[in-house]
GROMACS .gro file of N, CA and C in nm:
model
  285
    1UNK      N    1   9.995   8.172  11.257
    1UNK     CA    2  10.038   8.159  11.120
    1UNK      C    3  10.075   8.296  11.061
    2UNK      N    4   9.973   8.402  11.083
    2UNK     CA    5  10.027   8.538  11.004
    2UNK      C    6  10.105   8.609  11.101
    3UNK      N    7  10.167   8.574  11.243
    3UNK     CA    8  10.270   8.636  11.337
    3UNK      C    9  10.359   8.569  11.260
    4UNK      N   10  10.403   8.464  11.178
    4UNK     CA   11  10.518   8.422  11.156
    4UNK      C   12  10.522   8.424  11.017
    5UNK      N   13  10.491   8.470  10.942
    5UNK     CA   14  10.514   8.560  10.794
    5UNK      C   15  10.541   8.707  10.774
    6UNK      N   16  10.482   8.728  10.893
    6UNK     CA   17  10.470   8.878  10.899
    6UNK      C   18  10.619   8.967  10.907
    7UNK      N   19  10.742   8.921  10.910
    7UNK     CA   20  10.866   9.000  10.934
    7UNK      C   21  10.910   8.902  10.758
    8UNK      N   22  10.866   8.782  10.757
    8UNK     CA   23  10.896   8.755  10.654
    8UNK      C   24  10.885   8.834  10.470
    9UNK      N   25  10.746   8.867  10.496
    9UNK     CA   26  10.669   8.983  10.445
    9UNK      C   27  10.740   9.136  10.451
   10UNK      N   28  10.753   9.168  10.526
   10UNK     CA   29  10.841   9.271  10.588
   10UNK      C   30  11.000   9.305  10.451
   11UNK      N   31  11.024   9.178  10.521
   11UNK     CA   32  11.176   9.168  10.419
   11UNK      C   33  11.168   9.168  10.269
   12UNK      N   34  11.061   9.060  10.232
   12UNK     CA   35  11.030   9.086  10.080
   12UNK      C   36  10.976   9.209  10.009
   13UNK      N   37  10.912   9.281  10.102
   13UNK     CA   38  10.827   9.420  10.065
   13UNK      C   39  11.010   9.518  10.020
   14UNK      N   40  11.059   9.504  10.119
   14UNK     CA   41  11.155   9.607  10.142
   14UNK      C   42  11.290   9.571  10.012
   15UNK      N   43  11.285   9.429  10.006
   15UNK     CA   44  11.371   9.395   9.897
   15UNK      C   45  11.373   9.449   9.748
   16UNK      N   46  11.198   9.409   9.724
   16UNK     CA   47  11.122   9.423   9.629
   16UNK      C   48  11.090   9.548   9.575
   17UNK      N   49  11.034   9.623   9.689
   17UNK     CA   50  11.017   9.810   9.631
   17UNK      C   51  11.110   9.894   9.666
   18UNK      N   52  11.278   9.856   9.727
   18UNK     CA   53  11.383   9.936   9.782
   18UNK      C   54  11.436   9.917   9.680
   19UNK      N   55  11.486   9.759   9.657
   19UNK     CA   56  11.575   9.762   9.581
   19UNK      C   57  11.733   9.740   9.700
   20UNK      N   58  11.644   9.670   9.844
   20UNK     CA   59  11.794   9.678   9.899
   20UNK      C   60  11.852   9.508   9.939
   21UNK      N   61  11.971   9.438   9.977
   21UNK     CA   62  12.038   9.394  10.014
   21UNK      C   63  11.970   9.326  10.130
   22UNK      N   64  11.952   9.162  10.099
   22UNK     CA   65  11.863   9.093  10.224
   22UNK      C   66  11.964   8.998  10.347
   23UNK      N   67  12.112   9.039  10.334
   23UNK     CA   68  12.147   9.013  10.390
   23UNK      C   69  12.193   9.118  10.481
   24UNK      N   70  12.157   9.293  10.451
   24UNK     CA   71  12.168   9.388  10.575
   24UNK      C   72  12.054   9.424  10.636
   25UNK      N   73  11.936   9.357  10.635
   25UNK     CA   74  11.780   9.384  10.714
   25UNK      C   75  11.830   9.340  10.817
   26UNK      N   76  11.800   9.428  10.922
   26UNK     CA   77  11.748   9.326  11.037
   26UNK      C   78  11.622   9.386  11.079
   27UNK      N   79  11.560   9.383  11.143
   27UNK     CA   80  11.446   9.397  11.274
   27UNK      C   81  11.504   9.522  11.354
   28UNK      N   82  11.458   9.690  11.325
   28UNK     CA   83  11.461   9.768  11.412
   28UNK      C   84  11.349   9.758  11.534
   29UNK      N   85  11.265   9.757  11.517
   29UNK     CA   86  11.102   9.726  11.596
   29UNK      C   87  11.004   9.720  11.553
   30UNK      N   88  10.918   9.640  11.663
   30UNK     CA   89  10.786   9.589  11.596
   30UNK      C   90  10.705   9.670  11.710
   31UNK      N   91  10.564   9.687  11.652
   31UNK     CA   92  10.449   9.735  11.704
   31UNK      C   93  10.359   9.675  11.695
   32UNK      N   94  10.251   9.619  11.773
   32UNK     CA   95  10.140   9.613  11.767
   32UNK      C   96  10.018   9.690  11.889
   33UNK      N   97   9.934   9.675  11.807
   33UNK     CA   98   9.836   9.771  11.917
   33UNK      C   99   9.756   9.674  12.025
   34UNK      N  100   9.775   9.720  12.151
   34UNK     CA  101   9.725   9.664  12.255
   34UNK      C  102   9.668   9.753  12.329
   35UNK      N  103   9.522   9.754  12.324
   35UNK     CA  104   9.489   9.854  12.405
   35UNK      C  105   9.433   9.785  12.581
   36UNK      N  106   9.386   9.902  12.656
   36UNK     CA  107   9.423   9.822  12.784
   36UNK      C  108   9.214   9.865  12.834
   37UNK      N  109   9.103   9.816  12.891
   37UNK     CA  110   9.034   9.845  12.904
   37UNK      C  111   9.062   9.868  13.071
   38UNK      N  112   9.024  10.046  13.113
   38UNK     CA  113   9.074  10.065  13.280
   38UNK      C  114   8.921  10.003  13.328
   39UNK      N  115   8.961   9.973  13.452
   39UNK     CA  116   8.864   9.906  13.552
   39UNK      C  117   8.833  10.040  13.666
   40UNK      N  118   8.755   9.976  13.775
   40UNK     CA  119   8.709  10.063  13.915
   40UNK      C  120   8.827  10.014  13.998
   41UNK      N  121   8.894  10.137  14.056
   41UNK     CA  122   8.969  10.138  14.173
   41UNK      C  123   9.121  10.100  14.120
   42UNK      N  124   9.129  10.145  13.984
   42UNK     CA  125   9.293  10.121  13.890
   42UNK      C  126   9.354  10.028  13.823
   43UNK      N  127   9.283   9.898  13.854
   43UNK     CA  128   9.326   9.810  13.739
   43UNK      C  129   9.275   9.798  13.581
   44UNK      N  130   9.379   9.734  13.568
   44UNK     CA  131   9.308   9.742  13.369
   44UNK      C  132   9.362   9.599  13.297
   45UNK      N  133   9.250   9.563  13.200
   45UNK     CA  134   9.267   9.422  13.147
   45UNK      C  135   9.253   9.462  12.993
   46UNK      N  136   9.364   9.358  12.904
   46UNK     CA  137   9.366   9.399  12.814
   46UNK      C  138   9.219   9.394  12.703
   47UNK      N  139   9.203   9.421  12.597
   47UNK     CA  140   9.093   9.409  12.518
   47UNK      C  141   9.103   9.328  12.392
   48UNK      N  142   9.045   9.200  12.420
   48UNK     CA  143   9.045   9.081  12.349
   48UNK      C  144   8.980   9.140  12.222
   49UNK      N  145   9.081   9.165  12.117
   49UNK     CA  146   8.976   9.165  11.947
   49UNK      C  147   9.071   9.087  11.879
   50UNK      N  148   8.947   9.041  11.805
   50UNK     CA  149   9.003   8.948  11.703
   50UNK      C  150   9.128   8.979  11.583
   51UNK      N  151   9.127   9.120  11.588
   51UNK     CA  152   9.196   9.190  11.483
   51UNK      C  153   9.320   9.276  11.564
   52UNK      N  154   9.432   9.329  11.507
   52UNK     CA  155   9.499   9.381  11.530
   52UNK      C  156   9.605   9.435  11.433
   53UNK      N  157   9.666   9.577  11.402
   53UNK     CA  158   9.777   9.622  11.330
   53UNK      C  159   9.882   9.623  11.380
   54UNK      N  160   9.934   9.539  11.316
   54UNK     CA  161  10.077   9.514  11.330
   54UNK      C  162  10.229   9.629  11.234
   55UNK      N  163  10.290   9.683  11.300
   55UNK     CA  164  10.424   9.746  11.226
   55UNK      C  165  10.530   9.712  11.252
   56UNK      N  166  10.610   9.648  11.150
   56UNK     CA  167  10.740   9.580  11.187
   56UNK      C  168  10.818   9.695  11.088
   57UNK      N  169  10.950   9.781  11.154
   57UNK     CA  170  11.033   9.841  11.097
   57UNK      C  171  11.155   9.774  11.071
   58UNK      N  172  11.194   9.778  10.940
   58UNK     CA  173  11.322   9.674  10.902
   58UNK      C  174  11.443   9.804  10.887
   59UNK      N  175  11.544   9.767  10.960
   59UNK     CA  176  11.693   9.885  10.916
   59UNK      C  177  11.804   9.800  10.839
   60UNK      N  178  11.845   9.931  10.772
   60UNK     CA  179  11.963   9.857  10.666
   60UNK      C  180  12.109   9.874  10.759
   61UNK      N  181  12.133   9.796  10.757
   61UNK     CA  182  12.253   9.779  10.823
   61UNK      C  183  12.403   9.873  10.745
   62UNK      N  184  12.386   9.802  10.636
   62UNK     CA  185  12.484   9.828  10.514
   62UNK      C  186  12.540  10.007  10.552
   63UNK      N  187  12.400  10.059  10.530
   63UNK     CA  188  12.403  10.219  10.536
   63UNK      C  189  12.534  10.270  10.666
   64UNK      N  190  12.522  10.183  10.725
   64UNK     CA  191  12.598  10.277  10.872
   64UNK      C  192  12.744  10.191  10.868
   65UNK      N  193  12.784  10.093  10.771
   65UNK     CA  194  12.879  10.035  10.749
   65UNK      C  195  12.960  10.106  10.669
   66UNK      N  196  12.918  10.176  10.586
   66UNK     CA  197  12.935  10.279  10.467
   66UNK      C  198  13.010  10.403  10.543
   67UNK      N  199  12.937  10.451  10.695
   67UNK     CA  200  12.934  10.544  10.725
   67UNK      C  201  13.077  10.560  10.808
   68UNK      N  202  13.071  10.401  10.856
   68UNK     CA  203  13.177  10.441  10.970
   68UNK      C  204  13.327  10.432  10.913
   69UNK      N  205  13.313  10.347  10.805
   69UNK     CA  206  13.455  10.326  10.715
   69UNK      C  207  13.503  10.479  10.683
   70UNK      N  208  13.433  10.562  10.666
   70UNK     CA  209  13.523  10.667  10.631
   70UNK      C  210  13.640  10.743  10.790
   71UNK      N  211  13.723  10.771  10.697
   71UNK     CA  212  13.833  10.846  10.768
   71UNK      C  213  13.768  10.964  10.894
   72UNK      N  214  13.839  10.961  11.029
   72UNK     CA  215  13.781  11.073  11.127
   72UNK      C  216  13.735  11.190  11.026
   73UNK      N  217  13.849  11.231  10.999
   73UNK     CA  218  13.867  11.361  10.900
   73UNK      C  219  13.732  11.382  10.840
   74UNK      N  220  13.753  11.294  10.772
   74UNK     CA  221  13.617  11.327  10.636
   74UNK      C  222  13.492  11.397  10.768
   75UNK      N  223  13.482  11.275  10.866
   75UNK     CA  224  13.308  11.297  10.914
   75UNK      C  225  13.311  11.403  11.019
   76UNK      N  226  13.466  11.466  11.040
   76UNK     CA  227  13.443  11.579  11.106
   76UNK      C  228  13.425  11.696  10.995
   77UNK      N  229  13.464  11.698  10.894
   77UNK     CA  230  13.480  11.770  10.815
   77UNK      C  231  13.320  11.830  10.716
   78UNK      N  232  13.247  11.690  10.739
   78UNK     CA  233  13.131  11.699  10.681
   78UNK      C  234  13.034  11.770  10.842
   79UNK      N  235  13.097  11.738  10.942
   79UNK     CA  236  13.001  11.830  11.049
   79UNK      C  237  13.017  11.959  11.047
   80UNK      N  238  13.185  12.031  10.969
   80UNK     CA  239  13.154  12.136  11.015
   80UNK      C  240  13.304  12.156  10.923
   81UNK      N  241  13.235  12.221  10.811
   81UNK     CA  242  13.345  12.214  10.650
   81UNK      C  243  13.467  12.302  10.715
   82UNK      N  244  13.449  12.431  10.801
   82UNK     CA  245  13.491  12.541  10.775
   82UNK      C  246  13.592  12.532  10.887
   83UNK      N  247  13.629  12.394  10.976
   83UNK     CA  248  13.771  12.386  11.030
   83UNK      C  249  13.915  12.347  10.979
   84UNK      N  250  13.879  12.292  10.877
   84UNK     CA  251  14.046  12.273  10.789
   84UNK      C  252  14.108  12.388  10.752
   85UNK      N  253  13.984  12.522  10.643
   85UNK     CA  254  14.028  12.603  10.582
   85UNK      C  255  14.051  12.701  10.669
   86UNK      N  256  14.037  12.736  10.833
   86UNK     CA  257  14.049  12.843  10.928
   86UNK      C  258  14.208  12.817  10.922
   87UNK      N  259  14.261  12.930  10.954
   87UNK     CA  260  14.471  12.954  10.974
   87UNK      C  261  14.452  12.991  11.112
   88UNK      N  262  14.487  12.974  11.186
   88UNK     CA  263  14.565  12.947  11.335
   88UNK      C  264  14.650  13.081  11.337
   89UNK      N  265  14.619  13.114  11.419
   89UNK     CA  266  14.655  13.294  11.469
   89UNK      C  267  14.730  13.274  11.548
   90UNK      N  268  14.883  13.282  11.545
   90UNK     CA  269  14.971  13.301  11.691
   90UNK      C  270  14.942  13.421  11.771
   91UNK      N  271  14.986  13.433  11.890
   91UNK     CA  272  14.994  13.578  11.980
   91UNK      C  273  15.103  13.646  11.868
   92UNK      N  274  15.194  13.609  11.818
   92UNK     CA  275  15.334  13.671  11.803
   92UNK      C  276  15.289  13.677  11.661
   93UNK      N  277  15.195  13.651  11.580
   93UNK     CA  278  15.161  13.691  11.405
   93UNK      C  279  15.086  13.810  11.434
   94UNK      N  280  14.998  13.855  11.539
   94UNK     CA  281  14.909  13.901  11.531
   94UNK      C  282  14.983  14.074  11.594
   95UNK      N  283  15.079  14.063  11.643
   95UNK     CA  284  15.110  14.209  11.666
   95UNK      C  285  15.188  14.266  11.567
   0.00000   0.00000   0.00000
């Protein structure tokens, strides 16, 4: 029952205190903790508790939709401002 609220939860948290768009969430990854108890001679079995923390990371999609629409130009330009304004040196300007 709380494995299957739990991304549900996820989305409302993120809606609610972001302030973002519930149709660009998806599911980057989930975590939970599993620890492993080692045995004699290398094997290991997991460790039955009743409890466990769970982390589900939600990504906005939207953000990288934003990103890619812009023009080559612009996002080379934002890597590295100072190639538009450089002038191009011939052999034959320079003597």
């Amino acid at each position: 029952m709380v494995l299957e609220l739990m991304p549900y939860r996820a989305l409302v948290n993120a809606i609610h205190n972001m302030g973002l768009n519930e149709s660009s969430l998806i599911i980057k990854w989930r975590y939970y903790c599993e620890k492993l108890k080692p045995r004699a001679q290398g094997p290991s079995y997991p460790i039955k508790i009743p409890t466990c923390r769970i982390t589900i990371v939600l990504k906005d999609i939207s953000i990288n939709e934003e990103y890619y629409k812009r023009s080559k130009y612009a996002i080379l330009c934002l890597k590295n401002p100072g190639w538009l304004k450089k002038k191009q040196v011939h052999r034959y300007d320079a003597l």
